[in-house]
C-alpha angles and dihedrals in degrees: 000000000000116000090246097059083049097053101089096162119199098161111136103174093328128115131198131217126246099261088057086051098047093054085039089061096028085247134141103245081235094070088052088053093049092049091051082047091058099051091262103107125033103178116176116255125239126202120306080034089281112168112242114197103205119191091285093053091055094060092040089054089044092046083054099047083045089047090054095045096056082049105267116159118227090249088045090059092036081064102041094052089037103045120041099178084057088049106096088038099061084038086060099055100046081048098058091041083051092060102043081052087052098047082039088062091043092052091050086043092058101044085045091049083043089062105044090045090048117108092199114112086229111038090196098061090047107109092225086053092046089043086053085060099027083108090052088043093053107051123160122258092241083065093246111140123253114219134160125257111280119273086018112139117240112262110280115217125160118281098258128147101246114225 
């Protein structure tokens, strides 16, 4: 379950210490003191120098656990909190890495549904299944990857066992 569902703040004008925080995320009280060291988390201090989260800390917590999950780097979050006029910036490129993930993933989720709808004995020797990696297979000799246009449908060929 994502940070943000967690969340379930009832917090008034109380605040919480790190070690309820920390249960309340699933998180080792070390990694909120690492993000704290980083720039991330700024909590108040109580007496004796003891953080206090108040409600603010908790969605920025749970921004940053949400951040991470969708593949942000910590520096990338540091920037995008510290720097507004980098915000969308740094929005826009985790934005584009997060699409070709998710084509990326497409792309695994129909090979996967091509070989368990395959009738071959051996899935990787059926033409559609090898249509579907002829770009993997013929990758240029500089190491970039060859992939079809977006939205292009994979190759079709007759589903023929290949020899």
């Amino acid at each position: 379950m994502s940070a943000m569902l967690r969340l379930n703040v009832d917090m008034k004008s109380s605040s919480l210490g790190i070690g309820e925080v920390a249960g309340r995320f699933g998180l080792a009280t070390h990694v909120l003191r690492h993000w704290e060291s980083v720039g991330l988390l700024a909590p108040a201090r109580a007496a004796g120098d003891r953080r206090r989260y108040g409600e603010g800390d908790l969605y920025r917590i749970a921004t940053i656990l949400r951040a991470k999950e969708a593949g942000f780097g910590l520096d990338d979050i540091r920037e995008m909190f510290a720097v507004p006029a980098e915000r969308r910036e740094v929005l826009r490129r985790r934005r584009a890495a997060l699409v070709r993930r998710i084509d990326e993933a497409r792309a695994s989720l129909e090979l996967i549904e091509c070989a368990l709808g395959c009738e071959h004995d051996d899935f990787t020797r059926c033409a559609t299944f090898r249509a579907m990696l002829d770009a993997s297979v013929a990758a240029r000799p500089d190491g970039a990857r060859r992939t079809r246009p977006e939205g292009a449908p994979p190759t079709a060929r007759p589903s023929a066992e290949l020899p």
